[in-house]
C-alpha cells in the first residue's frame, strides 16, 4: 500500500499544478502562510546602568541604549503593553566593582537585582530573565573564575550557584546560564530545589558558540576592553553540530526547562536540529553582531532595515523556535501592532 504521506507519490505537473496561484493575492498569501511572527515570540534584552533618568548610547549598537533602573521600569511597562512576554537584563557594572572573584555578582543590591526588584514591584505580568555568568563582574572579562590563565570549571559552578540564588531572591523568574561551564544546570537546579524555589525556570544557553558576533554586546556591558584572550575553552567550536546536541541533551537532563542556541542566524541549522530532536521550548538569540550588521547596512542604504529585520526574525520561526531574544523587540512589536 502506498503511504498517504509519501509526497513522492504525488503526481502532478504544470499547468494543472501552478504554485503561484496561492501567491497571487495578499489575502491568499496570508491564508497559506506556514509561520507568523508576533510580539509574543519576542524577548527584549536590555542593558542596565547605574543612576537616575540616564540613558547612554552604545555606538556599535545604534538604537540600543543602556538605561538607568527608572527607565528600565518604563521600558518594561512599554514592553508589557506591546505584548512582549519577557525581558533579559544585563548590567553595565562600574569598572571599580569588577574583581577577580566577581563578588559583585553575589551582592543582593547589585544593578540587575535592583532592576529586577523594581520591575517586579510594578506587578506587571512580564517575565524577568537574568543571565548567569560572571563576565559583567570580573576584572578579566571571562564568564568564569581564572587561575594561571585557566578557567576553573567547578569553582565557577559554585559561584554561579551563589549568583543564581542571589538573583532569584531579587525576584528573577528565569535564570539563563550563559557561561557554558560543565554541570552548571544540575548544580543550579539542585540548589534551587533545596532552597524551595521549585518553580524558578531555567533557560539554558545550551549551545553557545565562541562567536565573533558578540562584539557589540561586550561593548555594551563594558567587557570588550577587559577581556583577556578568548572564550574558546568553554564556548563551542563553530565547526561542530553533534556537540550541540550533546550539550542540549545534558542540560535538559540536568533540569533546564528551555534551551537556547546562540548566535542565531549563522546557526539556524543548529536551531532546527535542536527543536526537532528534543521537542522542548527552543529559543534563539539574535545577538548583538547580527543586530549591528543589519542596522549598519540599513544606515548605508544598502538594505531596507525594516524588511530585513522582519525577514531575519521569521527565519527563526521557520527553524522551529518558541521565541527569539532580539534587540529589535520593541521596534518589531510596534510594527506588528500597527
Ligand atoms: C555573557 C553573554 C554574552 C552574550 C550574552 N551573555 C557574551 C559573551 O559570551 O561573551 C552575548 C549577547 C549578544 O552578543 O547580543 N556570558
mmCIF file of C-alpha atoms and ligand atoms in Angstrom:
data_model
loop_
_atom_site.group_PDB
_atom_site.id
_atom_site.type_symbol
_atom_site.label_atom_id
_atom_site.label_comp_id
_atom_site.label_asym_id
_atom_site.label_seq_id
_atom_site.Cartn_x
_atom_site.Cartn_y
_atom_site.Cartn_z
ATOM 1 C CA UNK A 1 0.000 0.000 0.000
ATOM 2 C CA UNK A 2 1.233 3.481 -0.663
ATOM 3 C CA UNK A 3 1.906 5.686 2.310
ATOM 4 C CA UNK A 4 -0.535 8.628 2.043
ATOM 5 C CA UNK A 5 2.109 10.912 3.492
ATOM 6 C CA UNK A 6 4.738 9.943 0.986
ATOM 7 C CA UNK A 7 4.794 13.051 -1.121
ATOM 8 C CA UNK A 8 6.982 11.460 -3.745
ATOM 9 C CA UNK A 9 3.775 9.685 -4.747
ATOM 10 C CA UNK A 10 2.079 12.963 -5.590
ATOM 11 C CA UNK A 11 1.907 13.189 -9.312
ATOM 12 C CA UNK A 12 1.097 16.438 -10.899
ATOM 13 C CA UNK A 13 2.501 18.794 -13.362
ATOM 14 C CA UNK A 14 2.115 22.148 -14.965
ATOM 15 C CA UNK A 15 -0.343 23.519 -15.967
ATOM 16 C CA UNK A 16 -2.689 21.737 -13.546
ATOM 17 C CA UNK A 17 -0.215 22.488 -10.813
ATOM 18 C CA UNK A 18 0.670 26.153 -10.565
ATOM 19 C CA UNK A 19 2.197 27.030 -7.160
ATOM 20 C CA UNK A 20 1.836 30.719 -7.971
ATOM 21 C CA UNK A 21 -1.966 30.524 -7.582
ATOM 22 C CA UNK A 22 -1.562 30.612 -3.810
ATOM 23 C CA UNK A 23 0.783 33.579 -4.019
ATOM 24 C CA UNK A 24 -1.306 35.752 -6.295
ATOM 25 C CA UNK A 25 -3.091 37.957 -3.760
ATOM 26 C CA UNK A 26 -2.056 39.242 -0.337
ATOM 27 C CA UNK A 27 -5.058 37.569 1.323
ATOM 28 C CA UNK A 28 -4.097 34.238 -0.225
ATOM 29 C CA UNK A 29 -0.509 34.563 0.934
ATOM 30 C CA UNK A 30 -1.735 35.334 4.440
ATOM 31 C CA UNK A 31 -4.059 32.357 4.333
ATOM 32 C CA UNK A 32 -1.386 29.838 3.395
ATOM 33 C CA UNK A 33 1.461 31.283 5.479
ATOM 34 C CA UNK A 34 3.119 28.461 7.412
ATOM 35 C CA UNK A 35 4.744 30.723 10.001
ATOM 36 C CA UNK A 36 3.969 34.048 11.604
ATOM 37 C CA UNK A 37 5.857 36.416 13.797
ATOM 38 C CA UNK A 38 4.142 38.012 16.757
ATOM 39 C CA UNK A 39 5.090 40.096 19.771
ATOM 40 C CA UNK A 40 4.587 37.013 21.931
ATOM 41 C CA UNK A 41 7.653 35.444 20.273
ATOM 42 C CA UNK A 42 9.976 38.167 21.492
ATOM 43 C CA UNK A 43 12.325 38.573 24.437
ATOM 44 C CA UNK A 44 13.777 42.062 24.794
ATOM 45 C CA UNK A 45 17.399 42.212 26.054
ATOM 46 C CA UNK A 46 18.205 45.425 27.963
ATOM 47 C CA UNK A 47 21.333 46.947 29.459
ATOM 48 C CA UNK A 48 21.075 48.410 32.947
ATOM 49 C CA UNK A 49 23.009 51.464 34.035
ATOM 50 C CA UNK A 50 23.584 52.996 37.478
ATOM 51 C CA UNK A 51 21.874 56.353 38.115
ATOM 52 C CA UNK A 52 18.544 58.026 37.555
ATOM 53 C CA UNK A 53 16.987 59.333 34.346
ATOM 54 C CA UNK A 54 20.081 58.261 32.466
ATOM 55 C CA UNK A 55 20.402 56.769 29.007
ATOM 56 C CA UNK A 56 23.680 56.075 27.249
ATOM 57 C CA UNK A 57 24.138 55.242 23.592
ATOM 58 C CA UNK A 58 26.117 52.165 22.574
ATOM 59 C CA UNK A 59 27.983 53.191 19.407
ATOM 60 C CA UNK A 60 28.269 49.668 17.987
ATOM 61 C CA UNK A 61 24.527 49.070 18.535
ATOM 62 C CA UNK A 62 22.741 52.124 17.111
ATOM 63 C CA UNK A 63 19.251 52.438 18.567
ATOM 64 C CA UNK A 64 20.101 50.465 21.717
ATOM 65 C CA UNK A 65 20.845 52.313 24.946
ATOM 66 C CA UNK A 66 21.931 51.482 28.442
ATOM 67 C CA UNK A 67 19.159 52.650 30.769
ATOM 68 C CA UNK A 68 19.047 53.517 34.438
ATOM 69 C CA UNK A 69 16.621 51.500 36.541
ATOM 70 C CA UNK A 70 13.767 54.023 36.444
ATOM 71 C CA UNK A 71 13.911 53.981 32.640
ATOM 72 C CA UNK A 72 14.187 50.187 32.602
ATOM 73 C CA UNK A 73 10.892 50.104 34.510
ATOM 74 C CA UNK A 74 9.352 52.426 31.914
ATOM 75 C CA UNK A 75 10.642 50.186 29.139
ATOM 76 C CA UNK A 76 9.223 47.132 30.912
ATOM 77 C CA UNK A 77 5.842 48.822 31.081
ATOM 78 C CA UNK A 78 6.067 49.604 27.383
ATOM 79 C CA UNK A 79 7.111 46.001 26.630
ATOM 80 C CA UNK A 80 4.098 44.738 28.537
ATOM 81 C CA UNK A 81 1.693 46.968 26.665
ATOM 82 C CA UNK A 82 3.211 45.837 23.370
ATOM 83 C CA UNK A 83 2.635 42.189 24.267
ATOM 84 C CA UNK A 84 6.300 41.262 24.747
ATOM 85 C CA UNK A 85 6.246 38.477 27.375
ATOM 86 C CA UNK A 86 9.748 38.753 28.827
ATOM 87 C CA UNK A 87 12.879 40.860 29.237
ATOM 88 C CA UNK A 88 16.504 39.832 29.655
ATOM 89 C CA UNK A 89 18.568 42.216 31.779
ATOM 90 C CA UNK A 90 22.328 42.718 31.565
ATOM 91 C CA UNK A 91 24.269 45.085 33.826
ATOM 92 C CA UNK A 92 26.890 47.640 32.962
ATOM 93 C CA UNK A 93 28.877 47.193 36.150
ATOM 94 C CA UNK A 94 31.043 50.025 37.417
ATOM 95 C CA UNK A 95 34.631 49.029 36.493
ATOM 96 C CA UNK A 96 35.647 49.641 40.106
ATOM 97 C CA UNK A 97 33.327 46.841 41.204
ATOM 98 C CA UNK A 98 34.844 44.291 38.808
ATOM 99 C CA UNK A 99 37.152 41.917 40.639
ATOM 100 C CA UNK A 100 38.932 38.618 40.075
ATOM 101 C CA UNK A 101 36.385 36.812 42.244
ATOM 102 C CA UNK A 102 33.328 38.555 40.705
ATOM 103 C CA UNK A 103 31.942 39.237 44.167
ATOM 104 C CA UNK A 104 29.532 41.921 42.921
ATOM 105 C CA UNK A 105 27.538 39.057 41.332
ATOM 106 C CA UNK A 106 26.560 37.945 44.855
ATOM 107 C CA UNK A 107 25.584 41.400 46.090
ATOM 108 C CA UNK A 108 21.818 41.482 46.749
ATOM 109 C CA UNK A 109 21.865 45.185 45.845
ATOM 110 C CA UNK A 110 23.698 44.884 42.555
ATOM 111 C CA UNK A 111 22.281 46.553 39.454
ATOM 112 C CA UNK A 112 20.356 43.636 37.970
ATOM 113 C CA UNK A 113 18.910 42.686 41.356
ATOM 114 C CA UNK A 114 17.642 46.212 41.948
ATOM 115 C CA UNK A 115 16.291 46.435 38.398
ATOM 116 C CA UNK A 116 14.536 43.075 38.734
ATOM 117 C CA UNK A 117 13.020 44.062 42.037
ATOM 118 C CA UNK A 118 11.810 47.369 40.584
ATOM 119 C CA UNK A 119 10.165 45.639 37.623
ATOM 120 C CA UNK A 120 8.527 43.017 39.832
ATOM 121 C CA UNK A 121 7.207 45.810 42.108
ATOM 122 C CA UNK A 122 5.042 47.048 39.237
ATOM 123 C CA UNK A 123 3.048 43.817 39.404
ATOM 124 C CA UNK A 124 3.015 43.562 35.623
ATOM 125 C CA UNK A 125 2.707 40.120 34.105
ATOM 126 C CA UNK A 126 6.112 40.176 32.457
ATOM 127 C CA UNK A 127 8.979 37.722 32.888
ATOM 128 C CA UNK A 128 12.419 38.807 34.015
ATOM 129 C CA UNK A 129 15.263 36.680 32.692
ATOM 130 C CA UNK A 130 18.736 37.120 34.157
ATOM 131 C CA UNK A 131 21.998 35.825 32.765
ATOM 132 C CA UNK A 132 24.017 33.568 34.980
ATOM 133 C CA UNK A 133 27.673 34.207 34.112
ATOM 134 C CA UNK A 134 30.421 36.186 35.756
ATOM 135 C CA UNK A 135 31.660 38.311 32.839
ATOM 136 C CA UNK A 136 29.955 41.602 33.808
ATOM 137 C CA UNK A 137 31.599 41.285 37.222
ATOM 138 C CA UNK A 138 35.122 40.004 36.558
ATOM 139 C CA UNK A 139 38.156 42.217 36.098
ATOM 140 C CA UNK A 140 39.333 39.913 33.264
ATOM 141 C CA UNK A 141 36.005 39.736 31.392
ATOM 142 C CA UNK A 142 35.700 35.949 31.475
ATOM 143 C CA UNK A 143 32.489 34.153 32.378
ATOM 144 C CA UNK A 144 34.366 32.020 34.879
ATOM 145 C CA UNK A 145 36.977 32.279 37.591
ATOM 146 C CA UNK A 146 40.544 32.172 36.303
ATOM 147 C CA UNK A 147 43.735 30.811 37.841
ATOM 148 C CA UNK A 148 47.037 30.958 35.948
ATOM 149 C CA UNK A 149 45.167 31.671 32.744
ATOM 150 C CA UNK A 150 42.925 28.591 33.153
ATOM 151 C CA UNK A 151 39.145 28.897 33.544
ATOM 152 C CA UNK A 152 38.218 26.864 36.630
ATOM 153 C CA UNK A 153 35.064 24.860 35.941
ATOM 154 C CA UNK A 154 33.985 23.585 39.345
ATOM 155 C CA UNK A 155 34.875 26.689 41.325
ATOM 156 C CA UNK A 156 32.964 28.730 38.756
ATOM 157 C CA UNK A 157 29.918 26.478 39.088
ATOM 158 C CA UNK A 158 29.887 27.156 42.833
ATOM 159 C CA UNK A 159 29.991 30.885 42.126
ATOM 160 C CA UNK A 160 27.187 30.557 39.568
ATOM 161 C CA UNK A 161 25.018 28.799 42.139
ATOM 162 C CA UNK A 162 25.535 31.734 44.520
ATOM 163 C CA UNK A 163 24.784 34.212 41.764
ATOM 164 C CA UNK A 164 21.628 32.269 40.855
ATOM 165 C CA UNK A 165 20.255 32.233 44.393
ATOM 166 C CA UNK A 166 21.036 35.934 44.717
ATOM 167 C CA UNK A 167 19.118 36.725 41.541
ATOM 168 C CA UNK A 168 16.153 34.559 42.493
ATOM 169 C CA UNK A 169 15.935 36.335 45.844
ATOM 170 C CA UNK A 170 15.587 39.607 43.909
ATOM 171 C CA UNK A 171 12.553 38.231 42.079
ATOM 172 C CA UNK A 172 14.054 36.900 38.869
ATOM 173 C CA UNK A 173 11.684 34.482 37.107
ATOM 174 C CA UNK A 174 14.067 32.761 34.736
ATOM 175 C CA UNK A 175 17.748 32.023 35.216
ATOM 176 C CA UNK A 176 19.656 31.924 31.964
ATOM 177 C CA UNK A 177 23.097 30.393 32.455
ATOM 178 C CA UNK A 178 25.233 31.665 29.582
ATOM 179 C CA UNK A 179 28.631 30.628 30.878
ATOM 180 C CA UNK A 180 28.995 27.154 29.299
ATOM 181 C CA UNK A 181 30.629 25.570 32.352
ATOM 182 C CA UNK A 182 30.042 21.818 32.617
ATOM 183 C CA UNK A 183 27.457 20.679 35.148
ATOM 184 C CA UNK A 184 26.123 24.115 35.999
ATOM 185 C CA UNK A 185 22.488 23.434 35.171
ATOM 186 C CA UNK A 186 22.387 20.442 37.510
ATOM 187 C CA UNK A 187 24.137 22.339 40.294
ATOM 188 C CA UNK A 188 21.813 25.348 39.981
ATOM 189 C CA UNK A 189 18.722 23.129 39.807
ATOM 190 C CA UNK A 190 19.784 21.199 42.930
ATOM 191 C CA UNK A 191 20.361 24.426 44.839
ATOM 192 C CA UNK A 192 17.000 25.848 43.732
ATOM 193 C CA UNK A 193 15.142 22.718 44.818
ATOM 194 C CA UNK A 194 16.988 22.639 48.126
ATOM 195 C CA UNK A 195 16.052 26.272 48.784
ATOM 196 C CA UNK A 196 12.390 25.647 47.952
ATOM 197 C CA UNK A 197 12.481 27.520 44.651
ATOM 198 C CA UNK A 198 10.695 24.728 42.833
ATOM 199 C CA UNK A 199 9.166 26.983 40.199
ATOM 200 C CA UNK A 200 12.160 29.002 39.053
ATOM 201 C CA UNK A 201 12.625 28.341 35.359
ATOM 202 C CA UNK A 202 15.986 27.744 33.742
ATOM 203 C CA UNK A 203 16.552 28.800 30.168
ATOM 204 C CA UNK A 204 19.912 27.333 29.381
ATOM 205 C CA UNK A 205 22.242 28.861 26.843
ATOM 206 C CA UNK A 206 22.831 25.211 25.981
ATOM 207 C CA UNK A 207 24.527 25.539 22.612
ATOM 208 C CA UNK A 208 26.523 28.713 22.798
ATOM 209 C CA UNK A 209 29.317 29.136 20.307
ATOM 210 C CA UNK A 210 32.612 31.001 20.658
ATOM 211 C CA UNK A 211 31.472 33.673 18.256
ATOM 212 C CA UNK A 212 32.848 36.948 16.974
ATOM 213 C CA UNK A 213 29.257 38.174 16.702
ATOM 214 C CA UNK A 214 29.201 39.071 20.423
ATOM 215 C CA UNK A 215 31.489 42.076 19.953
ATOM 216 C CA UNK A 216 28.925 44.890 20.346
ATOM 217 C CA UNK A 217 27.399 43.202 23.424
ATOM 218 C CA UNK A 218 30.799 43.261 25.082
ATOM 219 C CA UNK A 219 30.959 46.990 24.321
ATOM 220 C CA UNK A 220 27.525 47.373 25.914
ATOM 221 C CA UNK A 221 28.440 45.633 29.180
ATOM 222 C CA UNK A 222 31.954 47.060 29.152
ATOM 223 C CA UNK A 223 33.872 43.804 28.876
ATOM 224 C CA UNK A 224 35.477 44.316 25.429
ATOM 225 C CA UNK A 225 38.395 46.205 26.849
ATOM 226 C CA UNK A 226 38.829 43.992 29.897
ATOM 227 C CA UNK A 227 38.540 40.596 28.175
ATOM 228 C CA UNK A 228 41.872 38.817 28.117
ATOM 229 C CA UNK A 229 42.133 36.193 25.395
ATOM 230 C CA UNK A 230 39.033 34.459 24.082
ATOM 231 C CA UNK A 231 36.321 32.109 25.332
ATOM 232 C CA UNK A 232 37.163 29.054 23.241
ATOM 233 C CA UNK A 233 37.904 26.761 26.191
ATOM 234 C CA UNK A 234 34.264 26.969 27.252
ATOM 235 C CA UNK A 235 32.110 28.223 24.393
ATOM 236 C CA UNK A 236 31.606 25.818 21.480
ATOM 237 C CA UNK A 237 33.638 25.485 18.318
ATOM 238 C CA UNK A 238 31.669 26.869 15.340
ATOM 239 C CA UNK A 239 32.751 23.776 13.419
ATOM 240 C CA UNK A 240 30.520 21.470 15.475
ATOM 241 C CA UNK A 241 26.935 20.261 15.243
ATOM 242 C CA UNK A 242 26.696 16.918 17.069
ATOM 243 C CA UNK A 243 28.344 18.524 20.080
ATOM 244 C CA UNK A 244 25.431 20.961 20.296
ATOM 245 C CA UNK A 245 23.020 18.047 20.502
ATOM 246 C CA UNK A 246 25.045 16.562 23.332
ATOM 247 C CA UNK A 247 25.199 19.867 25.210
ATOM 248 C CA UNK A 248 21.445 20.354 24.891
ATOM 249 C CA UNK A 249 20.713 16.764 25.971
ATOM 250 C CA UNK A 250 22.843 17.221 29.092
ATOM 251 C CA UNK A 251 21.186 20.494 30.046
ATOM 252 C CA UNK A 252 17.696 19.034 29.657
ATOM 253 C CA UNK A 253 18.695 16.015 31.747
ATOM 254 C CA UNK A 254 20.105 18.363 34.404
ATOM 255 C CA UNK A 255 16.830 20.259 34.676
ATOM 256 C CA UNK A 256 16.654 23.030 32.062
ATOM 257 C CA UNK A 257 13.068 24.000 31.168
ATOM 258 C CA UNK A 258 14.010 25.767 27.951
ATOM 259 C CA UNK A 259 17.108 25.759 25.818
ATOM 260 C CA UNK A 260 18.768 28.330 23.636
ATOM 261 C CA UNK A 261 21.023 28.379 20.615
ATOM 262 C CA UNK A 262 23.335 31.322 20.159
ATOM 263 C CA UNK A 263 24.185 33.159 17.923
ATOM 264 C CA UNK A 264 21.061 32.928 15.800
ATOM 265 C CA UNK A 265 21.141 33.440 12.066
ATOM 266 C CA UNK A 266 24.556 31.852 11.387
ATOM 267 C CA UNK A 267 23.420 28.832 13.455
ATOM 268 C CA UNK A 268 19.923 28.177 12.109
ATOM 269 C CA UNK A 269 20.929 24.622 11.255
ATOM 270 C CA UNK A 270 21.546 24.031 14.963
ATOM 271 C CA UNK A 271 18.252 25.675 15.918
ATOM 272 C CA UNK A 272 16.384 23.378 13.550
ATOM 273 C CA UNK A 273 18.192 20.248 14.749
ATOM 274 C CA UNK A 274 17.663 21.076 18.420
ATOM 275 C CA UNK A 275 13.981 21.939 18.078
ATOM 276 C CA UNK A 276 13.353 18.777 16.061
ATOM 277 C CA UNK A 277 15.367 16.462 18.256
ATOM 278 C CA UNK A 278 14.165 17.443 21.708
ATOM 279 C CA UNK A 279 10.718 18.999 21.407
ATOM 280 C CA UNK A 280 11.444 21.308 24.330
ATOM 281 C CA UNK A 281 10.899 25.054 24.028
ATOM 282 C CA UNK A 282 13.874 26.166 21.959
ATOM 283 C CA UNK A 283 14.997 29.770 21.775
ATOM 284 C CA UNK A 284 17.472 31.564 19.574
ATOM 285 C CA UNK A 285 19.445 34.671 20.416
ATOM 286 C CA UNK A 286 19.781 37.100 17.531
ATOM 287 C CA UNK A 287 22.953 38.516 19.014
ATOM 288 C CA UNK A 288 24.423 41.981 19.061
ATOM 289 C CA UNK A 289 26.602 41.459 15.973
ATOM 290 C CA UNK A 290 23.645 40.284 13.922
ATOM 291 C CA UNK A 291 21.717 43.360 15.011
ATOM 292 C CA UNK A 292 24.677 45.640 14.252
ATOM 293 C CA UNK A 293 25.148 44.203 10.752
ATOM 294 C CA UNK A 294 21.552 44.736 9.733
ATOM 295 C CA UNK A 295 21.412 48.238 11.210
ATOM 296 C CA UNK A 296 24.724 49.264 9.634
ATOM 297 C CA UNK A 297 23.696 48.099 6.172
ATOM 298 C CA UNK A 298 20.369 49.879 6.677
ATOM 299 C CA UNK A 299 22.125 53.114 7.647
ATOM 300 C CA UNK A 300 24.142 52.971 4.457
ATOM 301 C CA UNK A 301 21.007 52.478 2.432
ATOM 302 C CA UNK A 302 22.229 49.063 1.286
ATOM 303 C CA UNK A 303 19.356 47.126 2.848
ATOM 304 C CA UNK A 304 15.830 48.008 3.835
ATOM 305 C CA UNK A 305 16.196 47.827 7.633
ATOM 306 C CA UNK A 306 12.570 47.088 8.434
ATOM 307 C CA UNK A 307 12.256 44.330 5.885
ATOM 308 C CA UNK A 308 15.469 42.552 6.816
ATOM 309 C CA UNK A 309 14.518 42.816 10.493
ATOM 310 C CA UNK A 310 11.211 41.022 9.898
ATOM 311 C CA UNK A 311 12.682 38.508 7.470
ATOM 312 C CA UNK A 312 15.546 37.608 9.802
ATOM 313 C CA UNK A 313 13.119 37.020 12.681
ATOM 314 C CA UNK A 314 10.715 34.968 10.605
ATOM 315 C CA UNK A 315 13.663 32.733 9.691
ATOM 316 C CA UNK A 316 13.894 31.713 13.355
ATOM 317 C CA UNK A 317 10.214 30.798 13.424
ATOM 318 C CA UNK A 318 10.704 28.679 10.315
ATOM 319 C CA UNK A 319 13.584 26.908 12.055
ATOM 320 C CA UNK A 320 11.240 25.955 14.890
ATOM 321 C CA UNK A 321 11.834 28.355 17.775
ATOM 322 C CA UNK A 322 9.442 29.111 20.613
ATOM 323 C CA UNK A 323 10.890 32.595 20.823
ATOM 324 C CA UNK A 324 13.732 34.939 19.954
ATOM 325 C CA UNK A 325 15.916 37.204 22.045
ATOM 326 C CA UNK A 326 16.346 40.266 19.876
ATOM 327 C CA UNK A 327 17.327 43.903 20.251
ATOM 328 C CA UNK A 328 14.679 44.626 17.620
ATOM 329 C CA UNK A 329 11.948 43.530 20.052
ATOM 330 C CA UNK A 330 10.303 46.923 20.742
ATOM 331 C CA UNK A 331 10.578 48.033 17.124
ATOM 332 C CA UNK A 332 9.067 44.808 15.787
ATOM 333 C CA UNK A 333 6.319 44.715 18.375
ATOM 334 C CA UNK A 334 5.315 48.295 17.489
ATOM 335 C CA UNK A 335 5.358 47.480 13.803
ATOM 336 C CA UNK A 336 3.254 44.368 14.278
ATOM 337 C CA UNK A 337 0.769 46.332 16.361
ATOM 338 C CA UNK A 338 0.046 48.820 13.576
HETATM 339 C C1 LIG B 1 27.772 36.678 28.638
HETATM 340 C C2 LIG B 1 26.900 36.858 27.468
HETATM 341 C C3 LIG B 1 27.292 37.212 26.175
HETATM 342 C C4 LIG B 1 26.120 37.389 25.451
HETATM 343 C C5 LIG B 1 25.043 37.101 26.303
HETATM 344 N N1 LIG B 1 25.549 36.761 27.548
HETATM 345 C C6 LIG B 1 28.623 37.498 25.593
HETATM 346 C C7 LIG B 1 29.713 36.533 25.677
HETATM 347 O O1 LIG B 1 29.507 35.347 25.946
HETATM 348 O O2 LIG B 1 30.842 36.959 25.502
HETATM 349 C C8 LIG B 1 26.071 37.834 24.009
HETATM 350 C C9 LIG B 1 24.836 38.532 23.577
HETATM 351 C C10 LIG B 1 24.974 39.330 22.332
HETATM 352 O O3 LIG B 1 26.030 39.354 21.660
HETATM 353 O O4 LIG B 1 23.989 40.001 21.988
HETATM 354 N N2 LIG B 1 28.094 35.426 29.039
#
